[in-house]
PDB file of C-alpha atoms in Angstrom:
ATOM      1  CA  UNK B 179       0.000   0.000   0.000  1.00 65.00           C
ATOM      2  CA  UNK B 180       2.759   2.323   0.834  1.00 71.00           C
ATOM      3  CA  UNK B 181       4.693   1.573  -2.057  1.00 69.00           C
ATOM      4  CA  UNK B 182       1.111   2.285  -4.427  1.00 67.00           C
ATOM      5  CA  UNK B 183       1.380   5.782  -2.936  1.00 71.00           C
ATOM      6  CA  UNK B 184       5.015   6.372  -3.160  1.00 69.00           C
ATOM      7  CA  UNK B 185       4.721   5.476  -7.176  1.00 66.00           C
ATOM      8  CA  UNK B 186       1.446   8.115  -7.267  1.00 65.00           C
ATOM      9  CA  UNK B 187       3.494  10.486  -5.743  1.00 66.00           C
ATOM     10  CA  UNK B 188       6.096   9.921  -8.250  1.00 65.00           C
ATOM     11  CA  UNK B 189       4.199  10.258 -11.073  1.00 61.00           C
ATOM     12  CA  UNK B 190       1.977  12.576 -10.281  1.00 66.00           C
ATOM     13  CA  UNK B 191       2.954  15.638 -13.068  1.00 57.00           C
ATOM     14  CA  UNK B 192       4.894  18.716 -11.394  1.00 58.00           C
ATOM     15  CA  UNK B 193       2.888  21.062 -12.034  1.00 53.00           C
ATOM     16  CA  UNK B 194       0.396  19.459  -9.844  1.00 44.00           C
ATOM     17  CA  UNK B 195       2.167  19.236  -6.456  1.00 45.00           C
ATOM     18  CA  UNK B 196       5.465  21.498  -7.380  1.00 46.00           C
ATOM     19  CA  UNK B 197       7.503  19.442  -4.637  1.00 49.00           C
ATOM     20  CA  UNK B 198       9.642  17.439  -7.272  1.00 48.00           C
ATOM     21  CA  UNK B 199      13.231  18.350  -7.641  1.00 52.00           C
ATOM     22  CA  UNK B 200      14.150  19.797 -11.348  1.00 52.00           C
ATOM     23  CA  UNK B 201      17.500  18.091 -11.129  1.00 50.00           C
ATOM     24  CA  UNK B 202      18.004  14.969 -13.661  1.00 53.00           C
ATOM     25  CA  UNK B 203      16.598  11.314 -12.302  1.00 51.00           C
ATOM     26  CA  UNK B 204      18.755   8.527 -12.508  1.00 48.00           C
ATOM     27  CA  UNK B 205      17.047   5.620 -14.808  1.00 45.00           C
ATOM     28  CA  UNK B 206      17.761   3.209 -12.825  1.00 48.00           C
ATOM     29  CA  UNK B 207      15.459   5.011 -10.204  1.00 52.00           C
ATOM     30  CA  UNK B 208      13.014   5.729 -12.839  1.00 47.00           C
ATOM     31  CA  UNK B 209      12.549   2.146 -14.383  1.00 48.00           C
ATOM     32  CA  UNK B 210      12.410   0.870 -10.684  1.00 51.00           C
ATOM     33  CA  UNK B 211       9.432   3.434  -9.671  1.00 54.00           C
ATOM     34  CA  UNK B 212       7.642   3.147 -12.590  1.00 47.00           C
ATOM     35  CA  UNK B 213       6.934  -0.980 -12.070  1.00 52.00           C
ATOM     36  CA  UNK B 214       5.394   0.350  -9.153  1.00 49.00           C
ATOM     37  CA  UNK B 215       2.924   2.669 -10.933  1.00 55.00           C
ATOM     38  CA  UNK B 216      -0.080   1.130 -13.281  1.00 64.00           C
ATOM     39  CA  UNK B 217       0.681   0.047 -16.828  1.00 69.00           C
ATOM     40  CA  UNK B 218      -1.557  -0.520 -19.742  1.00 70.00           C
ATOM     41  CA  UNK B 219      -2.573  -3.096 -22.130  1.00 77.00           C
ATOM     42  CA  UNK B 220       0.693  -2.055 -24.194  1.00 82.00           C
ATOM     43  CA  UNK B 221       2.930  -2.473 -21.314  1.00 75.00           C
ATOM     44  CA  UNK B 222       3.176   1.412 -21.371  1.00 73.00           C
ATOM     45  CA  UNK B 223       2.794   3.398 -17.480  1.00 66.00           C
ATOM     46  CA  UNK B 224       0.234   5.419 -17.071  1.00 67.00           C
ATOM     47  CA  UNK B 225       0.915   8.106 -14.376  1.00 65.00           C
ATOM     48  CA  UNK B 226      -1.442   9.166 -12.141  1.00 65.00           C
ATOM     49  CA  UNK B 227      -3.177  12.815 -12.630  1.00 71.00           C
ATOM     50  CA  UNK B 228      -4.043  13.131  -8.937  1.00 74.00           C
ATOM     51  CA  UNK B 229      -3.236  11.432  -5.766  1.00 79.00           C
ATOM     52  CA  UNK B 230      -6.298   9.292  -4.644  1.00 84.00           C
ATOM     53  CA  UNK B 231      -8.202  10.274  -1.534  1.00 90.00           C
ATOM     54  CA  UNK B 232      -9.586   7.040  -0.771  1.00 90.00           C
ATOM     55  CA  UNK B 233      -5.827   5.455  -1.223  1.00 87.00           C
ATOM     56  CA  UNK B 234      -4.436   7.933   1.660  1.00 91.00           C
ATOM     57  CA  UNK B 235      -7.482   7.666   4.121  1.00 94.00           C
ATOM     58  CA  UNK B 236      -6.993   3.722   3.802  1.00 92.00           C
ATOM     59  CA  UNK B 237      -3.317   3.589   4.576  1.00 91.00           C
ATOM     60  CA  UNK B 238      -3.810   5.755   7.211  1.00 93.00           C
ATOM     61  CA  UNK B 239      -6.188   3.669   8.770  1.00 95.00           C
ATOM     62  CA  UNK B 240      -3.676   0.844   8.387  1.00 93.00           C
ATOM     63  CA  UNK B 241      -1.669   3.191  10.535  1.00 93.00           C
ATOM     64  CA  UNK B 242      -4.223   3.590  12.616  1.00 96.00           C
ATOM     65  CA  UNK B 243      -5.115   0.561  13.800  1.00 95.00           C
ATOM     66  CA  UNK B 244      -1.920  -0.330  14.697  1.00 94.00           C
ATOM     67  CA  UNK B 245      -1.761   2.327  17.322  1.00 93.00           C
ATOM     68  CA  UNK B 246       0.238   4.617  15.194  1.00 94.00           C
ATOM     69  CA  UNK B 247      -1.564   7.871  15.181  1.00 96.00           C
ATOM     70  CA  UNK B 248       0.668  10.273  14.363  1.00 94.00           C
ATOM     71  CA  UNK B 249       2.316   8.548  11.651  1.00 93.00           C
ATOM     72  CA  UNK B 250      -1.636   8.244  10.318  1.00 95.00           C
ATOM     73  CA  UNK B 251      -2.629  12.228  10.814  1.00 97.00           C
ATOM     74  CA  UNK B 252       0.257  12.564   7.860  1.00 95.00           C
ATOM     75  CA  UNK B 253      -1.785  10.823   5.536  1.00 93.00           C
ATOM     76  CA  UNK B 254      -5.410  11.876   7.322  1.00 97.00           C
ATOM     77  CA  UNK B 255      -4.011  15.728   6.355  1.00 97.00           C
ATOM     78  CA  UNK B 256      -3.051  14.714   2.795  1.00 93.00           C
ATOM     79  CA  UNK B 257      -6.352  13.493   2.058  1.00 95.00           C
ATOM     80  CA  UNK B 258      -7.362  16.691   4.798  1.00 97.00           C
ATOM     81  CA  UNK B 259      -6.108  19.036   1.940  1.00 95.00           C
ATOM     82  CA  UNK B 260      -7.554  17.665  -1.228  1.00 93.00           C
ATOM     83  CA  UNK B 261     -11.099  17.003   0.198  1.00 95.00           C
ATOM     84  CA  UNK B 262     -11.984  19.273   3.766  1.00 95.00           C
ATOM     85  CA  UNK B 263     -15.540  18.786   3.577  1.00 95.00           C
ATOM     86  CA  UNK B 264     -15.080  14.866   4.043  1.00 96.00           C
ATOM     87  CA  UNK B 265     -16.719  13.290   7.301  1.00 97.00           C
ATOM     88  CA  UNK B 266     -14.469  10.175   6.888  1.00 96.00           C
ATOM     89  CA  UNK B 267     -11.595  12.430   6.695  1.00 97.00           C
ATOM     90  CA  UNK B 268     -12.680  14.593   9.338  1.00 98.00           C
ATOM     91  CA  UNK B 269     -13.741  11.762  11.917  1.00 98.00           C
ATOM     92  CA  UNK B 270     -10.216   9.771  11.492  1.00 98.00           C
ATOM     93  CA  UNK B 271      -8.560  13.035  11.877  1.00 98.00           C
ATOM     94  CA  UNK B 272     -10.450  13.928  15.224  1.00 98.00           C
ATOM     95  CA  UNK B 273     -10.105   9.973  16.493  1.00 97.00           C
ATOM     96  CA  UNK B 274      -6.417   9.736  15.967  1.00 97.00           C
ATOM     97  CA  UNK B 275      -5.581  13.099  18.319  1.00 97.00           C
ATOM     98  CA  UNK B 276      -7.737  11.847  21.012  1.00 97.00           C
ATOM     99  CA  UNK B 277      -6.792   8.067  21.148  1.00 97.00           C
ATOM    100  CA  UNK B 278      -3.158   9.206  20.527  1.00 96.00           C
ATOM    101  CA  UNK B 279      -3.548  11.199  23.652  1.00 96.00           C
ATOM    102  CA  UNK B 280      -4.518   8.368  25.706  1.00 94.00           C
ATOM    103  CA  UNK B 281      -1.083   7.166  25.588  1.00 93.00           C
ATOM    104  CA  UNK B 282       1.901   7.398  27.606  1.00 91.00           C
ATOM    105  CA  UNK B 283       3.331   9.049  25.063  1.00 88.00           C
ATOM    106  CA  UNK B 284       1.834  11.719  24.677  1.00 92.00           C
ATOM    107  CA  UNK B 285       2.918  14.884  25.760  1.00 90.00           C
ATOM    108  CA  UNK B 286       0.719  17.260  25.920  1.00 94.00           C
ATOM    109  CA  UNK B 287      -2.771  15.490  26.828  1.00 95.00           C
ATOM    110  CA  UNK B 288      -5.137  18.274  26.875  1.00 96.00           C
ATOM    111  CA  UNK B 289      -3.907  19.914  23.576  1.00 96.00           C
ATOM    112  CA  UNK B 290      -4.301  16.505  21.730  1.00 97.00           C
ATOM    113  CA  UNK B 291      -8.208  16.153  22.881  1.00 97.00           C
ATOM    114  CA  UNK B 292      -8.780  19.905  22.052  1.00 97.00           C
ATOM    115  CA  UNK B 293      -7.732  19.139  18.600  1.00 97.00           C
ATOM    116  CA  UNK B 294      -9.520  16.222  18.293  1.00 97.00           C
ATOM    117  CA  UNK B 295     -12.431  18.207  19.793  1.00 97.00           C
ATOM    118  CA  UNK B 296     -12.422  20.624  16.905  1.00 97.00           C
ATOM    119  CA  UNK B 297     -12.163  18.159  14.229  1.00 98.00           C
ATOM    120  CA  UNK B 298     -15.148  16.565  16.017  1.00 98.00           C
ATOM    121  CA  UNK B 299     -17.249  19.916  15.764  1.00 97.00           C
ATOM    122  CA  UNK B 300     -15.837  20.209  11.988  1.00 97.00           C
ATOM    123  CA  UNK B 301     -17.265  16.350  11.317  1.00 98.00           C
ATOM    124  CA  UNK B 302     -20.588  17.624  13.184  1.00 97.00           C
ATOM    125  CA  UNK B 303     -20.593  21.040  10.805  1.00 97.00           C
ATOM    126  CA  UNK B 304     -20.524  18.696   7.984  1.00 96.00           C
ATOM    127  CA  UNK B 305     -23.321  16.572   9.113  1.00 96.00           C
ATOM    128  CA  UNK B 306     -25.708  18.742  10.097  1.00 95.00           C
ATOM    129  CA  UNK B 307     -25.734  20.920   6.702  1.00 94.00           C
ATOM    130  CA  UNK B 308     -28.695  21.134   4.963  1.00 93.00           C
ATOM    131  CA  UNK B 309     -30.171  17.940   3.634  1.00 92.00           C
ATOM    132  CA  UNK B 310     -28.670  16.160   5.759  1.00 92.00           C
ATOM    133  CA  UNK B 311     -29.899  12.366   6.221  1.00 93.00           C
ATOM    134  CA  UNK B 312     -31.426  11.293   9.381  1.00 94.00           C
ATOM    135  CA  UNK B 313     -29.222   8.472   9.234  1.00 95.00           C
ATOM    136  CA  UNK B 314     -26.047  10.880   9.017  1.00 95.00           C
ATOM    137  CA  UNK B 315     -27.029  12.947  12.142  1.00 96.00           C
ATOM    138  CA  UNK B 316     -27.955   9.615  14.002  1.00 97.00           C
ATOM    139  CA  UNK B 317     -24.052   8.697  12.833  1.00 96.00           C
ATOM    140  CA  UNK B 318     -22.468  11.622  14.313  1.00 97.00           C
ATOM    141  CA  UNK B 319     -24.627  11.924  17.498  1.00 97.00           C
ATOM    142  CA  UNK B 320     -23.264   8.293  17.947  1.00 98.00           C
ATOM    143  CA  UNK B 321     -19.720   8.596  17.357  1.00 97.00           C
ATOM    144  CA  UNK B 322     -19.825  11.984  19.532  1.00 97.00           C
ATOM    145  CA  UNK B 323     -21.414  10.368  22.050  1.00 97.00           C
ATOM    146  CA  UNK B 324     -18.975   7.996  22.124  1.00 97.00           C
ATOM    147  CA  UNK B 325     -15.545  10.169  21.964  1.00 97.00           C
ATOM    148  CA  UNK B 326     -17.293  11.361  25.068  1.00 97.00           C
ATOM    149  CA  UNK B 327     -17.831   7.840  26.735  1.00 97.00           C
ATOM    150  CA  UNK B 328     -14.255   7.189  25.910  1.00 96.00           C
ATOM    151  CA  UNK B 329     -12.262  10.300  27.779  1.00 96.00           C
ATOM    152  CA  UNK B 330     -15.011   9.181  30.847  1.00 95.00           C
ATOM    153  CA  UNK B 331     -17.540  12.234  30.636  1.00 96.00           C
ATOM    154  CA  UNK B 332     -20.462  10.413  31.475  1.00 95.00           C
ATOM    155  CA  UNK B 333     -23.180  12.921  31.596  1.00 95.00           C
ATOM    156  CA  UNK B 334     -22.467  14.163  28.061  1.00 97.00           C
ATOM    157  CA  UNK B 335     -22.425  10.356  26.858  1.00 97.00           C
ATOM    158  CA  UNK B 336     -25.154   9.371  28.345  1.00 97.00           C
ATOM    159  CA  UNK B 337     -27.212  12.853  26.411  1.00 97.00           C
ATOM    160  CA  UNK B 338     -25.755  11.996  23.228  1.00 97.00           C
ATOM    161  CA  UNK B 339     -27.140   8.347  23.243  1.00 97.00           C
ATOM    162  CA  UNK B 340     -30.699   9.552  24.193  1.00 97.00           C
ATOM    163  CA  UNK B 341     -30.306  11.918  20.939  1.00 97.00           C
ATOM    164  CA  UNK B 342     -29.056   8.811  19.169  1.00 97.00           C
ATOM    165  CA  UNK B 343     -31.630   6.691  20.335  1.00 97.00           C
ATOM    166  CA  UNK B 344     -34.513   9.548  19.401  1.00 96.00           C
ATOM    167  CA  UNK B 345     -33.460   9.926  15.756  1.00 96.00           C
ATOM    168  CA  UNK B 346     -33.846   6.440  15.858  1.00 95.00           C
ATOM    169  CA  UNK B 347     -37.478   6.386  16.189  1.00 95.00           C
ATOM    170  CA  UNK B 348     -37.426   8.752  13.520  1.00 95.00           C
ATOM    171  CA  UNK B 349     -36.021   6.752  11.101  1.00 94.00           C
ATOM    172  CA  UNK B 350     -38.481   3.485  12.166  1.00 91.00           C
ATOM    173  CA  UNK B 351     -41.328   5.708  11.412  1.00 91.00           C
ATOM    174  CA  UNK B 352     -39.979   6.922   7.978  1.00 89.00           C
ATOM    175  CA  UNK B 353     -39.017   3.426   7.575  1.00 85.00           C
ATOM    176  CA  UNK B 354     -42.716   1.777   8.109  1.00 82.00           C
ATOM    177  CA  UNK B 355     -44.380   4.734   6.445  1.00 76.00           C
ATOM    178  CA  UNK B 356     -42.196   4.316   3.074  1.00 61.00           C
ATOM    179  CA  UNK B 357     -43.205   0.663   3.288  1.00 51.00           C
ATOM    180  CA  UNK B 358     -46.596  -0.330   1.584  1.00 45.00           C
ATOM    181  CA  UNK B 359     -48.838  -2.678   3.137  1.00 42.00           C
ATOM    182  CA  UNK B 360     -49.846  -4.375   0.191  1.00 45.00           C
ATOM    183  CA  UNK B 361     -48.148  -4.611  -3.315  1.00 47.00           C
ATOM    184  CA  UNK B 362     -49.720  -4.807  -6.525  1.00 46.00           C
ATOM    185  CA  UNK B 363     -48.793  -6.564  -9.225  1.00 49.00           C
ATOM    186  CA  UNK B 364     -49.662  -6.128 -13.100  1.00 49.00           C
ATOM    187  CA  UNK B 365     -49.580  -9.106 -15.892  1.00 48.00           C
ATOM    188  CA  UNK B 366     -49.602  -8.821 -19.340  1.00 48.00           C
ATOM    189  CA  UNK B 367     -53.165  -9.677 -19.432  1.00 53.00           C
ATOM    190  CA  UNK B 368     -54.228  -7.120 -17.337  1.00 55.00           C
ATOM    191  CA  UNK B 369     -54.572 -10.028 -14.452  1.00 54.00           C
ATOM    192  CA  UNK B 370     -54.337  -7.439 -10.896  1.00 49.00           C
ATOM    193  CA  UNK B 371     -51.963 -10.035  -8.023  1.00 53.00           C
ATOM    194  CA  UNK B 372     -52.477  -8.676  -4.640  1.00 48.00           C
ATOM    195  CA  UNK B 373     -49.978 -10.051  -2.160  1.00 53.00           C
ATOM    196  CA  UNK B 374     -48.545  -8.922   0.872  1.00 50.00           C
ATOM    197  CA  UNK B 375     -45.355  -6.371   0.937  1.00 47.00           C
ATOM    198  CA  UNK B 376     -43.843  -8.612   4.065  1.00 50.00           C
ATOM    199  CA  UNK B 377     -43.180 -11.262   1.594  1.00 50.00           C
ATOM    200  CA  UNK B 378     -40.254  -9.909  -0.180  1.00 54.00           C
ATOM    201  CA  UNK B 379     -37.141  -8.878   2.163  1.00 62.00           C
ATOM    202  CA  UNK B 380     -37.241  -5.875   4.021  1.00 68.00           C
ATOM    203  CA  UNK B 381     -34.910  -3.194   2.948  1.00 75.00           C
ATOM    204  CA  UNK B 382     -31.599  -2.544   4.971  1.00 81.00           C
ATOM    205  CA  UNK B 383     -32.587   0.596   7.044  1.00 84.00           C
ATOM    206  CA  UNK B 384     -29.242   1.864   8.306  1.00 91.00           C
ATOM    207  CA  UNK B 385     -30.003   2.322  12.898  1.00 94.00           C
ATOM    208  CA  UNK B 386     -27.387   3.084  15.401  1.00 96.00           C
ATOM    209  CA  UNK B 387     -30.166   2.778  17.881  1.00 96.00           C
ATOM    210  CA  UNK B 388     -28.785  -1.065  19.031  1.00 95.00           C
ATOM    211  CA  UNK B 389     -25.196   0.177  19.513  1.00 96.00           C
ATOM    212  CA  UNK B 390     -26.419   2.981  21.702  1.00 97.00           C
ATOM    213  CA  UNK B 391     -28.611   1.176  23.778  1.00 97.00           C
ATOM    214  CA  UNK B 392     -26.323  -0.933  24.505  1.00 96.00           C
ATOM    215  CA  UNK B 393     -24.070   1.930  25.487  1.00 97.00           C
ATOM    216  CA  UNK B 394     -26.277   3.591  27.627  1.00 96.00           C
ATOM    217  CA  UNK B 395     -27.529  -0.124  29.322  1.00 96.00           C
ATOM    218  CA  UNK B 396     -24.076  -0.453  30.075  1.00 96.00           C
ATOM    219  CA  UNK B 397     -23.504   2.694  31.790  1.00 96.00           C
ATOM    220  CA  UNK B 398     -26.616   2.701  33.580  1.00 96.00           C
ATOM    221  CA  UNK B 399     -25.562  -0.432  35.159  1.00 96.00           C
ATOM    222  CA  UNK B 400     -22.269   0.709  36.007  1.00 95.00           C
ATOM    223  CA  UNK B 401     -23.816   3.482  37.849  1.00 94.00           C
ATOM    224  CA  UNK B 402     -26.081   1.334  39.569  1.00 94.00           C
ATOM    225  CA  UNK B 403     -29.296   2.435  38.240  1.00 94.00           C
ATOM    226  CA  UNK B 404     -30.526  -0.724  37.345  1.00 95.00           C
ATOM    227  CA  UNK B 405     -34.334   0.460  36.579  1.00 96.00           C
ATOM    228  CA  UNK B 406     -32.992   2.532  33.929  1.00 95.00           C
ATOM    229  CA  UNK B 407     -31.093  -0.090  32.729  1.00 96.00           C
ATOM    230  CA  UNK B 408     -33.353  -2.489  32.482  1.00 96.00           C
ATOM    231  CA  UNK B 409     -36.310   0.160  30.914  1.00 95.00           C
ATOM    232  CA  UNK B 410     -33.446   0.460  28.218  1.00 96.00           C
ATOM    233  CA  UNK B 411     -32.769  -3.537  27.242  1.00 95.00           C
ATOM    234  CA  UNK B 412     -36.634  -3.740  27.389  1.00 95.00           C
ATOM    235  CA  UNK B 413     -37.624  -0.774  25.036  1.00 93.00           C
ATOM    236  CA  UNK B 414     -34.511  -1.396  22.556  1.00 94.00           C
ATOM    237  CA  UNK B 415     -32.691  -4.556  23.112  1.00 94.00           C
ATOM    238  CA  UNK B 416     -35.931  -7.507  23.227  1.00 91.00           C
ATOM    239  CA  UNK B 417     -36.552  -8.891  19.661  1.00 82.00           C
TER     240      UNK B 417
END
């Protein structure tokens, strides 16, 4: 994967990045790049226009999940400067500065979650515009709510689930009113089939509501309110 990007950064034309040295390259370097890079059906390279968002954001989540968060934020920020408006971009950003400062190594604690913070109100900017799914606002209530379960502030996860798990109902009720009763079904010969609609599968309604049950069930528990708890497995949790 590294290597993939090294050989789009090396083809990439100058005019595009303006980083490459003028000075002469050595063939030898040149023929061993290039077998990096793509070729075509005539054997011939074909260099890559622009570096590939999707490309950087992975290998940085290779980076990522082997604890290595500041080597990932270097490829997070690539990707940072050719797409800002990205939620994927903005959330790995904003998770990487606040697990990083979780660990012993980190030096300055409280500077690495107020970064992370930001990107966190940047990711929520860009999921509350206009338009905006239900779905999408469910997603970031969730993943705020838990950046706040992780650094311990109880009280603010515990809010963001109950948004999570409001939006929720939302998106049941636009999911049972989009879904007809009864289906219709025209032959050829005019021949009118009625059947019922909870014969074919259902469509996949995308629902954090499970995940943050089970995160507010759990710290309900913990707390030792087990009436809440127990209101929350029975309202969201039964099948």
């Amino acid at each position: 994967m590294l290597r993939q990007i090294k050989a789009m950064d090396y083809t990439i034309p100058d005019g595009t990045t303006g980083l490459r040295s003028s000075k002469p390259v050595r063939e030898s370097i040149y023929q061993e790049r290039a077998r990096l890079s793509t070729r075509d059906e005539n054997g011939e390279v074909i260099p890559a226009e622009a570096m590939d968002v999707a490309l950087l954001v992975l290998y940085g989540h290779i980076l990522y999940s082997g604890n290595s968060f500041l080597p990932a934020l270097n490829y997070f920020f690539r990707a940072y400067a050719l797409d800002d408006q990205n939620p994927t971009v903005l959330l790995s950003i904003a998770l990487s500065y606040i697990h990083h400062s979780l660990k012993r190594q980190s030096e300055n604690r409280h500077f690495m979650i107020m970064q992370g913070l930001a990107f966190m109100e940047e990711y929520r900017r860009v999921r509350e515009r206009p338009g905006s799914l239900l779905q999408e606002r469910q997603e970031m209530e969730f993943n705020y709510a838990r950046v706040w379960h992780m650094l311990g502030l109880s009280n603010l996860a515990v809010e963001g689930y109950q948004r999570v798990l409001e939006l929720g109902k939302q998106i049941q009720a636009e999911s049972r009113g989009a879904k007809p009763v009864v289906q219709i079904t025209r032959h050829v010969d005019d021949d009118v089939e009625m059947r019922d609609a909870e014969m074919d599968k259902e469509p996949f309604v995308e629902d954090f509501s499970p995940e943050a049950a089970l995160a507010l069930q759990t710290l309900y528990a913990l707390s030792g309110d087990l009436h809440l708890a127990k209101d929350v497995t029975a309202n969201w949790l039964v099948i």
